[in-house]
Amino acid sequence: MTTDAINKIKKQGYVILENVLTEQECEMYKSMLSRDYEKYSSKYAKSNPTEHGLNDKGQEKIVYNLHNKDIKYFDLCDHPKIIPIIKESLQEGSYQNSQPFNLLGFDARNPSSNTKPQQLHVDSNIPGQGGYPLIMVALFMLDEFTEENGTTRIVPESHLRSDYSENGKKYDTEISVEGKKGSVLIFNGSLWHGGGKKRNDSSRWAIIPSYGRWFIKPAFNFAENIPPQIFDQLTDDRKDLLGLNTCPPKDEFTRITRRSTKFEWKNNYQLP
């Protein structure tokens, strides 16, 4: 399955895996997200508006940094049906095809009713041009994803292009990726994608871990935002995934290698 999935991603930029999560698992994670959104959302920092509108979080419920909220969320970012695809995709082309990769972001989103469609964009910050992927994204569908509730839109094979999508333009090759509850959409971060217009008020929760080659900066400083009660439960593999051994050294007196032989973590962080 891994080989077939990777070949599809190389060709079209994405693949959908069905029945990754059970109905019960989806409902459990949705309950956890509702709890965490109610607990933390009022304390979020504000973002400045941009022309493309991607920083406007007022149209959705969002929970950031799932890794520091509940250890159960980790069962998704290193899910056994997902992580082999991510690993092979992000290690290919590295030295001996074995360099590490890290979690870059771990968030969840549920768009509000009548949400406007997102601008098509890439998560890799630069066009893919058919090269080795720098970033991979997994989108866990905790609800059914339909065109009516604003499922993700993509332009297949756009990860092979050397340009960016035009603001506000709808492309003839654009499709809406519909999927059953419990499915996972995995895509190259260079694929043009964006949320669709939501025409109803149904729930459309997604948990979205993103991954990158080890030298790419994550969305947040994971080494400084893990509470002790979570850190103490982490396996070494999960510490690796969080990049706790790829933090840059403070100065030349601390370390002169880009990667560390031990995990580096500040142990005084607590959630508000």
PDB file of C-alpha atoms in Angstrom:
ATOM      1  CA  MET A   1       0.000   0.000   0.000  1.00  0.00           C
ATOM      2  CA  THR A   2       2.865   2.368   0.840  1.00  0.00           C
ATOM      3  CA  THR A   3       4.436   2.011  -2.623  1.00  0.00           C
ATOM      4  CA  ASP A   4       1.127   2.538  -4.424  1.00  0.00           C
ATOM      5  CA  ALA A   5       0.340   5.585  -2.282  1.00  0.00           C
ATOM      6  CA  ILE A   6       3.758   7.136  -2.880  1.00  0.00           C
ATOM      7  CA  ASN A   7       3.505   6.563  -6.635  1.00  0.00           C
ATOM      8  CA  LYS A   8       0.130   8.322  -6.680  1.00  0.00           C
ATOM      9  CA  ILE A   9       1.553  11.239  -4.706  1.00  0.00           C
ATOM     10  CA  LYS A  10       4.496  11.522  -7.090  1.00  0.00           C
ATOM     11  CA  LYS A  11       2.188  11.548 -10.100  1.00  0.00           C
ATOM     12  CA  GLN A  12      -0.846  13.566  -8.989  1.00  0.00           C
ATOM     13  CA  GLY A  13       0.384  15.159  -5.768  1.00  0.00           C
ATOM     14  CA  TYR A  14      -2.032  13.448  -3.373  1.00  0.00           C
ATOM     15  CA  VAL A  15      -3.649  10.212  -2.287  1.00  0.00           C
ATOM     16  CA  ILE A  16      -6.711   9.362  -0.171  1.00  0.00           C
ATOM     17  CA  LEU A  17      -6.625   6.479   2.308  1.00  0.00           C
ATOM     18  CA  GLU A  18     -10.010   5.261   3.514  1.00  0.00           C
ATOM     19  CA  ASN A  19     -10.971   3.693   6.858  1.00  0.00           C
ATOM     20  CA  VAL A  20      -7.859   4.842   8.694  1.00  0.00           C
ATOM     21  CA  LEU A  21      -9.916   5.845  11.748  1.00  0.00           C
ATOM     22  CA  THR A  22     -13.043   4.225  13.148  1.00  0.00           C
ATOM     23  CA  GLU A  23     -16.278   6.068  13.858  1.00  0.00           C
ATOM     24  CA  GLN A  24     -15.518   5.843  17.578  1.00  0.00           C
ATOM     25  CA  GLU A  25     -12.024   7.304  17.143  1.00  0.00           C
ATOM     26  CA  CYS A  26     -13.367  10.199  15.092  1.00  0.00           C
ATOM     27  CA  GLU A  27     -15.943  11.038  17.737  1.00  0.00           C
ATOM     28  CA  MET A  28     -13.333  10.801  20.504  1.00  0.00           C
ATOM     29  CA  TYR A  29     -11.014  13.253  18.755  1.00  0.00           C
ATOM     30  CA  LYS A  30     -13.874  15.641  17.962  1.00  0.00           C
ATOM     31  CA  SER A  31     -14.842  15.672  21.634  1.00  0.00           C
ATOM     32  CA  MET A  32     -11.231  16.395  22.612  1.00  0.00           C
ATOM     33  CA  LEU A  33     -11.010  19.217  20.061  1.00  0.00           C
ATOM     34  CA  SER A  34     -14.234  20.813  21.246  1.00  0.00           C
ATOM     35  CA  ARG A  35     -12.877  20.713  24.796  1.00  0.00           C
ATOM     36  CA  ASP A  36      -9.536  22.236  23.819  1.00  0.00           C
ATOM     37  CA  TYR A  37     -11.059  24.893  21.583  1.00  0.00           C
ATOM     38  CA  GLU A  38     -13.339  26.093  24.367  1.00  0.00           C
ATOM     39  CA  LYS A  39     -10.462  26.085  26.830  1.00  0.00           C
ATOM     40  CA  TYR A  40      -7.798  27.903  24.810  1.00  0.00           C
ATOM     41  CA  SER A  41      -9.232  29.809  21.837  1.00  0.00           C
ATOM     42  CA  SER A  42      -9.973  33.020  23.751  1.00  0.00           C
ATOM     43  CA  LYS A  43      -6.283  33.242  24.670  1.00  0.00           C
ATOM     44  CA  TYR A  44      -4.859  33.041  21.122  1.00  0.00           C
ATOM     45  CA  ALA A  45      -2.570  35.773  19.831  1.00  0.00           C
ATOM     46  CA  LYS A  46      -4.015  37.839  16.976  1.00  0.00           C
ATOM     47  CA  SER A  47      -2.699  37.739  13.407  1.00  0.00           C
ATOM     48  CA  ASN A  48      -2.398  40.611  10.969  1.00  0.00           C
ATOM     49  CA  PRO A  49      -4.624  40.594   7.856  1.00  0.00           C
ATOM     50  CA  THR A  50      -3.044  39.735   4.509  1.00  0.00           C
ATOM     51  CA  GLU A  51      -4.095  40.163   0.896  1.00  0.00           C
ATOM     52  CA  HIS A  52      -4.569  36.436   0.377  1.00  0.00           C
ATOM     53  CA  GLY A  53      -6.652  36.109   3.566  1.00  0.00           C
ATOM     54  CA  LEU A  54      -4.989  32.916   4.787  1.00  0.00           C
ATOM     55  CA  ASN A  55      -4.198  34.517   8.155  1.00  0.00           C
ATOM     56  CA  ASP A  56      -7.872  35.249   8.809  1.00  0.00           C
ATOM     57  CA  LYS A  57      -8.797  32.658  11.441  1.00  0.00           C
ATOM     58  CA  GLY A  58     -12.148  34.246  12.236  1.00  0.00           C
ATOM     59  CA  GLN A  59     -13.913  31.922   9.803  1.00  0.00           C
ATOM     60  CA  GLU A  60     -13.046  28.720  11.617  1.00  0.00           C
ATOM     61  CA  LYS A  61     -12.542  26.965  14.895  1.00  0.00           C
ATOM     62  CA  ILE A  62      -8.896  26.048  15.223  1.00  0.00           C
ATOM     63  CA  VAL A  63      -6.821  24.248  17.830  1.00  0.00           C
ATOM     64  CA  TYR A  64      -3.054  24.697  17.542  1.00  0.00           C
ATOM     65  CA  ASN A  65      -0.195  22.561  18.825  1.00  0.00           C
ATOM     66  CA  LEU A  66      -2.099  19.375  19.530  1.00  0.00           C
ATOM     67  CA  HIS A  67       1.127  17.753  20.710  1.00  0.00           C
ATOM     68  CA  ASN A  68       1.025  19.772  23.942  1.00  0.00           C
ATOM     69  CA  LYS A  69      -2.682  19.293  24.704  1.00  0.00           C
ATOM     70  CA  ASP A  70      -3.135  15.531  25.072  1.00  0.00           C
ATOM     71  CA  ILE A  71      -0.814  12.560  24.468  1.00  0.00           C
ATOM     72  CA  LYS A  72      -3.639  10.777  22.593  1.00  0.00           C
ATOM     73  CA  TYR A  73      -3.206  13.179  19.664  1.00  0.00           C
ATOM     74  CA  PHE A  74       0.217  11.656  18.997  1.00  0.00           C
ATOM     75  CA  ASP A  75      -1.485   8.473  17.804  1.00  0.00           C
ATOM     76  CA  LEU A  76      -2.382  10.430  14.666  1.00  0.00           C
ATOM     77  CA  CYS A  77       0.880  12.168  13.810  1.00  0.00           C
ATOM     78  CA  ASP A  78       2.754   8.847  13.893  1.00  0.00           C
ATOM     79  CA  HIS A  79      -0.143   6.634  12.778  1.00  0.00           C
ATOM     80  CA  PRO A  80       1.208   3.341  11.349  1.00  0.00           C
ATOM     81  CA  LYS A  81      -0.775   3.719   8.115  1.00  0.00           C
ATOM     82  CA  ILE A  82       0.490   7.262   7.548  1.00  0.00           C
ATOM     83  CA  ILE A  83       4.037   7.596   8.849  1.00  0.00           C
ATOM     84  CA  PRO A  84       5.690   5.095   6.429  1.00  0.00           C
ATOM     85  CA  ILE A  85       4.386   7.169   3.484  1.00  0.00           C
ATOM     86  CA  ILE A  86       5.589  10.404   5.059  1.00  0.00           C
ATOM     87  CA  LYS A  87       8.954   8.898   5.960  1.00  0.00           C
ATOM     88  CA  GLU A  88       9.752   7.517   2.512  1.00  0.00           C
ATOM     89  CA  SER A  89       8.563  10.696   0.789  1.00  0.00           C
ATOM     90  CA  LEU A  90      10.704  12.990   2.941  1.00  0.00           C
ATOM     91  CA  GLN A  91      13.797  10.804   3.133  1.00  0.00           C
ATOM     92  CA  GLU A  92      14.051  10.144  -0.599  1.00  0.00           C
ATOM     93  CA  GLY A  93      16.876  12.153  -2.098  1.00  0.00           C
ATOM     94  CA  SER A  94      18.587  12.800   1.238  1.00  0.00           C
ATOM     95  CA  TYR A  95      22.017  11.333   2.035  1.00  0.00           C
ATOM     96  CA  GLN A  96      21.596   7.539   1.830  1.00  0.00           C
ATOM     97  CA  ASN A  97      17.840   8.220   1.809  1.00  0.00           C
ATOM     98  CA  SER A  98      18.008   8.206   5.597  1.00  0.00           C
ATOM     99  CA  GLN A  99      18.078  11.802   6.882  1.00  0.00           C
ATOM    100  CA  PRO A 100      15.475  12.595   9.556  1.00  0.00           C
ATOM    101  CA  PHE A 101      12.218  14.441   9.102  1.00  0.00           C
ATOM    102  CA  ASN A 102      10.239  16.405  11.673  1.00  0.00           C
ATOM    103  CA  LEU A 103       6.752  17.487  12.567  1.00  0.00           C
ATOM    104  CA  LEU A 104       6.306  21.101  11.435  1.00  0.00           C
ATOM    105  CA  GLY A 105       2.764  21.769  12.596  1.00  0.00           C
ATOM    106  CA  PHE A 106      -0.028  19.874  14.339  1.00  0.00           C
ATOM    107  CA  ASP A 107      -3.355  21.700  14.248  1.00  0.00           C
ATOM    108  CA  ALA A 108      -7.071  21.034  13.792  1.00  0.00           C
ATOM    109  CA  ARG A 109      -9.681  23.090  11.945  1.00  0.00           C
ATOM    110  CA  ASN A 110     -13.459  23.257  11.662  1.00  0.00           C
ATOM    111  CA  PRO A 111     -14.718  26.013   9.295  1.00  0.00           C
ATOM    112  CA  SER A 112     -17.753  28.075  10.275  1.00  0.00           C
ATOM    113  CA  SER A 113     -20.934  28.074   8.201  1.00  0.00           C
ATOM    114  CA  ASN A 114     -20.856  30.181   5.008  1.00  0.00           C
ATOM    115  CA  THR A 115     -17.060  30.297   5.111  1.00  0.00           C
ATOM    116  CA  LYS A 116     -15.518  31.784   1.976  1.00  0.00           C
ATOM    117  CA  PRO A 117     -13.252  29.557  -0.141  1.00  0.00           C
ATOM    118  CA  GLN A 118      -9.571  29.825   0.661  1.00  0.00           C
ATOM    119  CA  GLN A 119      -7.072  31.158  -1.816  1.00  0.00           C
ATOM    120  CA  LEU A 120      -5.280  28.235  -3.482  1.00  0.00           C
ATOM    121  CA  HIS A 121      -1.806  28.074  -1.986  1.00  0.00           C
ATOM    122  CA  VAL A 122       1.181  25.841  -1.258  1.00  0.00           C
ATOM    123  CA  ASP A 123       2.442  24.888   2.189  1.00  0.00           C
ATOM    124  CA  SER A 124       6.019  24.462   0.951  1.00  0.00           C
ATOM    125  CA  ASN A 125       6.495  28.244   0.411  1.00  0.00           C
ATOM    126  CA  ILE A 126       8.062  27.543  -2.992  1.00  0.00           C
ATOM    127  CA  PRO A 127       6.728  25.684  -6.049  1.00  0.00           C
ATOM    128  CA  GLY A 128       7.548  21.986  -6.242  1.00  0.00           C
ATOM    129  CA  GLN A 129       8.740  21.844  -9.853  1.00  0.00           C
ATOM    130  CA  GLY A 130       8.622  18.050  -9.674  1.00  0.00           C
ATOM    131  CA  GLY A 131      11.556  17.779  -7.264  1.00  0.00           C
ATOM    132  CA  TYR A 132      11.833  15.901  -4.001  1.00  0.00           C
ATOM    133  CA  PRO A 133       9.082  17.034  -1.620  1.00  0.00           C
ATOM    134  CA  LEU A 134      10.161  19.361   1.163  1.00  0.00           C
ATOM    135  CA  ILE A 135       6.892  19.189   3.089  1.00  0.00           C
ATOM    136  CA  MET A 136       4.144  16.574   3.357  1.00  0.00           C
ATOM    137  CA  VAL A 137       0.689  17.044   4.860  1.00  0.00           C
ATOM    138  CA  ALA A 138      -1.794  14.530   6.270  1.00  0.00           C
ATOM    139  CA  LEU A 139      -5.415  15.625   6.712  1.00  0.00           C
ATOM    140  CA  PHE A 140      -7.497  13.344   8.962  1.00  0.00           C
ATOM    141  CA  MET A 141     -11.203  13.676   8.151  1.00  0.00           C
ATOM    142  CA  LEU A 142     -13.112  13.418  11.430  1.00  0.00           C
ATOM    143  CA  ASP A 143     -16.371  14.154   9.577  1.00  0.00           C
ATOM    144  CA  GLU A 144     -17.546  13.408   6.071  1.00  0.00           C
ATOM    145  CA  PHE A 145     -15.917  15.856   3.650  1.00  0.00           C
ATOM    146  CA  THR A 146     -18.228  17.017   0.873  1.00  0.00           C
ATOM    147  CA  GLU A 147     -18.395  19.889  -1.572  1.00  0.00           C
ATOM    148  CA  GLU A 148     -21.401  21.166   0.376  1.00  0.00           C
ATOM    149  CA  ASN A 149     -19.447  21.535   3.624  1.00  0.00           C
ATOM    150  CA  GLY A 150     -16.405  23.078   1.977  1.00  0.00           C
ATOM    151  CA  THR A 151     -14.050  20.172   1.484  1.00  0.00           C
ATOM    152  CA  THR A 152     -10.471  20.790   0.397  1.00  0.00           C
ATOM    153  CA  ARG A 153      -9.968  21.879  -3.214  1.00  0.00           C
ATOM    154  CA  ILE A 154      -6.816  20.882  -5.074  1.00  0.00           C
ATOM    155  CA  VAL A 155      -5.278  21.180  -8.519  1.00  0.00           C
ATOM    156  CA  PRO A 156      -3.865  17.715  -9.333  1.00  0.00           C
ATOM    157  CA  GLU A 157      -0.267  17.665 -10.578  1.00  0.00           C
ATOM    158  CA  SER A 158       0.281  21.293  -9.558  1.00  0.00           C
ATOM    159  CA  HIS A 159       3.206  20.097  -7.400  1.00  0.00           C
ATOM    160  CA  LEU A 160       5.048  19.675 -10.712  1.00  0.00           C
ATOM    161  CA  ARG A 161       4.664  23.335 -11.661  1.00  0.00           C
ATOM    162  CA  SER A 162       7.168  26.154 -11.230  1.00  0.00           C
ATOM    163  CA  ASP A 163       4.634  28.938 -10.608  1.00  0.00           C
ATOM    164  CA  TYR A 164       2.062  29.939  -8.004  1.00  0.00           C
ATOM    165  CA  SER A 165      -1.720  29.998  -8.349  1.00  0.00           C
ATOM    166  CA  GLU A 166      -3.221  33.361  -9.220  1.00  0.00           C
ATOM    167  CA  ASN A 167      -5.198  35.100  -6.481  1.00  0.00           C
ATOM    168  CA  GLY A 168      -8.923  34.505  -6.837  1.00  0.00           C
ATOM    169  CA  LYS A 169      -8.663  32.384  -9.976  1.00  0.00           C
ATOM    170  CA  LYS A 170     -10.608  29.134 -10.409  1.00  0.00           C
ATOM    171  CA  TYR A 171      -8.721  26.627 -12.516  1.00  0.00           C
ATOM    172  CA  ASP A 172     -10.383  24.230 -14.965  1.00  0.00           C
ATOM    173  CA  THR A 173      -8.470  21.311 -13.463  1.00  0.00           C
ATOM    174  CA  GLU A 174      -9.423  22.157  -9.873  1.00  0.00           C
ATOM    175  CA  ILE A 175     -11.330  19.413  -8.030  1.00  0.00           C
ATOM    176  CA  SER A 176     -13.003  19.066  -4.630  1.00  0.00           C
ATOM    177  CA  VAL A 177     -11.634  16.142  -2.631  1.00  0.00           C
ATOM    178  CA  GLU A 178     -14.575  14.393  -1.028  1.00  0.00           C
ATOM    179  CA  GLY A 179     -13.956  11.703   1.556  1.00  0.00           C
ATOM    180  CA  LYS A 180     -15.662   9.524   4.102  1.00  0.00           C
ATOM    181  CA  LYS A 181     -15.335  10.058   7.828  1.00  0.00           C
ATOM    182  CA  GLY A 182     -12.127   8.392   9.003  1.00  0.00           C
ATOM    183  CA  SER A 183     -10.297   8.911   5.706  1.00  0.00           C
ATOM    184  CA  VAL A 184      -6.940  10.664   5.352  1.00  0.00           C
ATOM    185  CA  LEU A 185      -5.810  12.918   2.523  1.00  0.00           C
ATOM    186  CA  ILE A 186      -2.018  12.909   2.172  1.00  0.00           C
ATOM    187  CA  PHE A 187      -0.457  15.435  -0.162  1.00  0.00           C
ATOM    188  CA  ASN A 188       2.793  17.023  -1.222  1.00  0.00           C
ATOM    189  CA  GLY A 189       3.094  20.457   0.397  1.00  0.00           C
ATOM    190  CA  SER A 190       3.764  21.950  -3.047  1.00  0.00           C
ATOM    191  CA  LEU A 191       0.311  20.937  -4.295  1.00  0.00           C
ATOM    192  CA  TRP A 192      -2.041  23.877  -4.840  1.00  0.00           C
ATOM    193  CA  HIS A 193      -4.863  23.501  -2.337  1.00  0.00           C
ATOM    194  CA  GLY A 194      -7.378  25.455  -0.275  1.00  0.00           C
ATOM    195  CA  GLY A 195     -10.586  24.999   1.675  1.00  0.00           C
ATOM    196  CA  GLY A 196     -13.836  25.277  -0.256  1.00  0.00           C
ATOM    197  CA  LYS A 197     -16.867  27.468   0.388  1.00  0.00           C
ATOM    198  CA  LYS A 198     -18.940  25.992   3.201  1.00  0.00           C
ATOM    199  CA  ARG A 199     -22.636  26.095   2.356  1.00  0.00           C
ATOM    200  CA  ASN A 200     -24.061  24.545   5.509  1.00  0.00           C
ATOM    201  CA  ASP A 201     -23.439  24.505   9.252  1.00  0.00           C
ATOM    202  CA  SER A 202     -22.393  20.868   9.594  1.00  0.00           C
ATOM    203  CA  SER A 203     -19.267  19.908  11.506  1.00  0.00           C
ATOM    204  CA  ARG A 204     -16.140  19.460   9.357  1.00  0.00           C
ATOM    205  CA  TRP A 205     -13.303  18.849  11.751  1.00  0.00           C
ATOM    206  CA  ALA A 206      -9.898  17.902  10.378  1.00  0.00           C
ATOM    207  CA  ILE A 207      -6.681  17.156  12.239  1.00  0.00           C
ATOM    208  CA  ILE A 208      -3.714  18.199  10.118  1.00  0.00           C
ATOM    209  CA  PRO A 209      -0.156  17.216  10.988  1.00  0.00           C
ATOM    210  CA  SER A 210       2.435  18.577   8.557  1.00  0.00           C
ATOM    211  CA  TYR A 211       5.966  17.242   8.210  1.00  0.00           C
ATOM    212  CA  GLY A 212       9.181  18.493   6.682  1.00  0.00           C
ATOM    213  CA  ARG A 213      12.806  17.626   6.142  1.00  0.00           C
ATOM    214  CA  TRP A 214      14.743  18.176   9.345  1.00  0.00           C
ATOM    215  CA  PHE A 215      16.340  21.465   8.306  1.00  0.00           C
ATOM    216  CA  ILE A 216      12.997  23.236   7.728  1.00  0.00           C
ATOM    217  CA  LYS A 217      11.750  25.496  10.507  1.00  0.00           C
ATOM    218  CA  PRO A 218       8.507  24.379  12.249  1.00  0.00           C
ATOM    219  CA  ALA A 219       5.503  26.636  12.798  1.00  0.00           C
ATOM    220  CA  PHE A 220       6.155  26.802  16.558  1.00  0.00           C
ATOM    221  CA  ASN A 221       9.140  26.193  18.817  1.00  0.00           C
ATOM    222  CA  PHE A 222       8.340  22.685  20.015  1.00  0.00           C
ATOM    223  CA  ALA A 223      11.437  22.522  22.231  1.00  0.00           C
ATOM    224  CA  GLU A 224       9.943  25.302  24.344  1.00  0.00           C
ATOM    225  CA  ASN A 225       6.224  24.481  24.363  1.00  0.00           C
ATOM    226  CA  ILE A 226       5.904  20.939  25.722  1.00  0.00           C
ATOM    227  CA  PRO A 227       4.594  20.664  29.304  1.00  0.00           C
ATOM    228  CA  PRO A 228       6.533  18.255  31.557  1.00  0.00           C
ATOM    229  CA  GLN A 229       3.532  15.941  31.929  1.00  0.00           C
ATOM    230  CA  ILE A 230       3.489  15.444  28.144  1.00  0.00           C
ATOM    231  CA  PHE A 231       7.273  15.245  27.700  1.00  0.00           C
ATOM    232  CA  ASP A 232       7.520  12.505  30.329  1.00  0.00           C
ATOM    233  CA  GLN A 233       5.189  10.328  28.235  1.00  0.00           C
ATOM    234  CA  LEU A 234       7.039  10.773  24.934  1.00  0.00           C
ATOM    235  CA  THR A 235       8.965   7.906  23.390  1.00  0.00           C
ATOM    236  CA  ASP A 236      12.329   8.640  21.798  1.00  0.00           C
ATOM    237  CA  ASP A 237      10.728   8.223  18.362  1.00  0.00           C
ATOM    238  CA  ARG A 238       8.211  10.932  19.199  1.00  0.00           C
ATOM    239  CA  LYS A 239      10.934  13.213  20.520  1.00  0.00           C
ATOM    240  CA  ASP A 240      12.723  12.639  17.204  1.00  0.00           C
ATOM    241  CA  LEU A 241       9.545  13.519  15.327  1.00  0.00           C
ATOM    242  CA  LEU A 242       9.260  16.772  17.280  1.00  0.00           C
ATOM    243  CA  GLY A 243      12.800  17.661  16.226  1.00  0.00           C
ATOM    244  CA  LEU A 244      14.149  17.876  19.756  1.00  0.00           C
ATOM    245  CA  ASN A 245      17.567  16.795  18.465  1.00  0.00           C
ATOM    246  CA  THR A 246      17.647  19.192  15.502  1.00  0.00           C
ATOM    247  CA  CYS A 247      17.387  22.500  17.356  1.00  0.00           C
ATOM    248  CA  PRO A 248      20.106  24.994  16.343  1.00  0.00           C
ATOM    249  CA  PRO A 249      22.766  25.516  19.016  1.00  0.00           C
ATOM    250  CA  LYS A 250      22.728  28.747  20.999  1.00  0.00           C
ATOM    251  CA  ASP A 251      26.343  29.528  20.111  1.00  0.00           C
ATOM    252  CA  GLU A 252      29.694  27.927  19.206  1.00  0.00           C
ATOM    253  CA  PHE A 253      30.476  27.261  22.877  1.00  0.00           C
ATOM    254  CA  THR A 254      27.364  25.124  23.261  1.00  0.00           C
ATOM    255  CA  ARG A 255      27.642  22.984  20.119  1.00  0.00           C
ATOM    256  CA  ILE A 256      29.103  23.321  16.630  1.00  0.00           C
ATOM    257  CA  THR A 257      27.016  20.644  14.884  1.00  0.00           C
ATOM    258  CA  ARG A 258      23.580  21.348  13.439  1.00  0.00           C
ATOM    259  CA  ARG A 259      22.108  18.239  15.029  1.00  0.00           C
ATOM    260  CA  SER A 260      22.428  17.170  18.634  1.00  0.00           C
ATOM    261  CA  THR A 261      23.184  13.728  20.065  1.00  0.00           C
ATOM    262  CA  LYS A 262      20.667  14.337  22.840  1.00  0.00           C
ATOM    263  CA  PHE A 263      17.161  15.735  23.100  1.00  0.00           C
ATOM    264  CA  GLU A 264      16.966  19.417  24.005  1.00  0.00           C
ATOM    265  CA  TRP A 265      13.892  20.671  25.835  1.00  0.00           C
ATOM    266  CA  LYS A 266      13.017  23.484  28.235  1.00  0.00           C
ATOM    267  CA  ASN A 267      11.069  22.028  31.103  1.00  0.00           C
ATOM    268  CA  ASN A 268       9.264  25.065  32.501  1.00  0.00           C
ATOM    269  CA  TYR A 269       6.403  25.391  29.986  1.00  0.00           C
ATOM    270  CA  GLN A 270       2.767  25.224  31.046  1.00  0.00           C
ATOM    271  CA  LEU A 271      -0.391  25.862  29.048  1.00  0.00           C
ATOM    272  CA  PRO A 272      -2.431  28.910  30.108  1.00  0.00           C
TER     273      PRO A 272
END
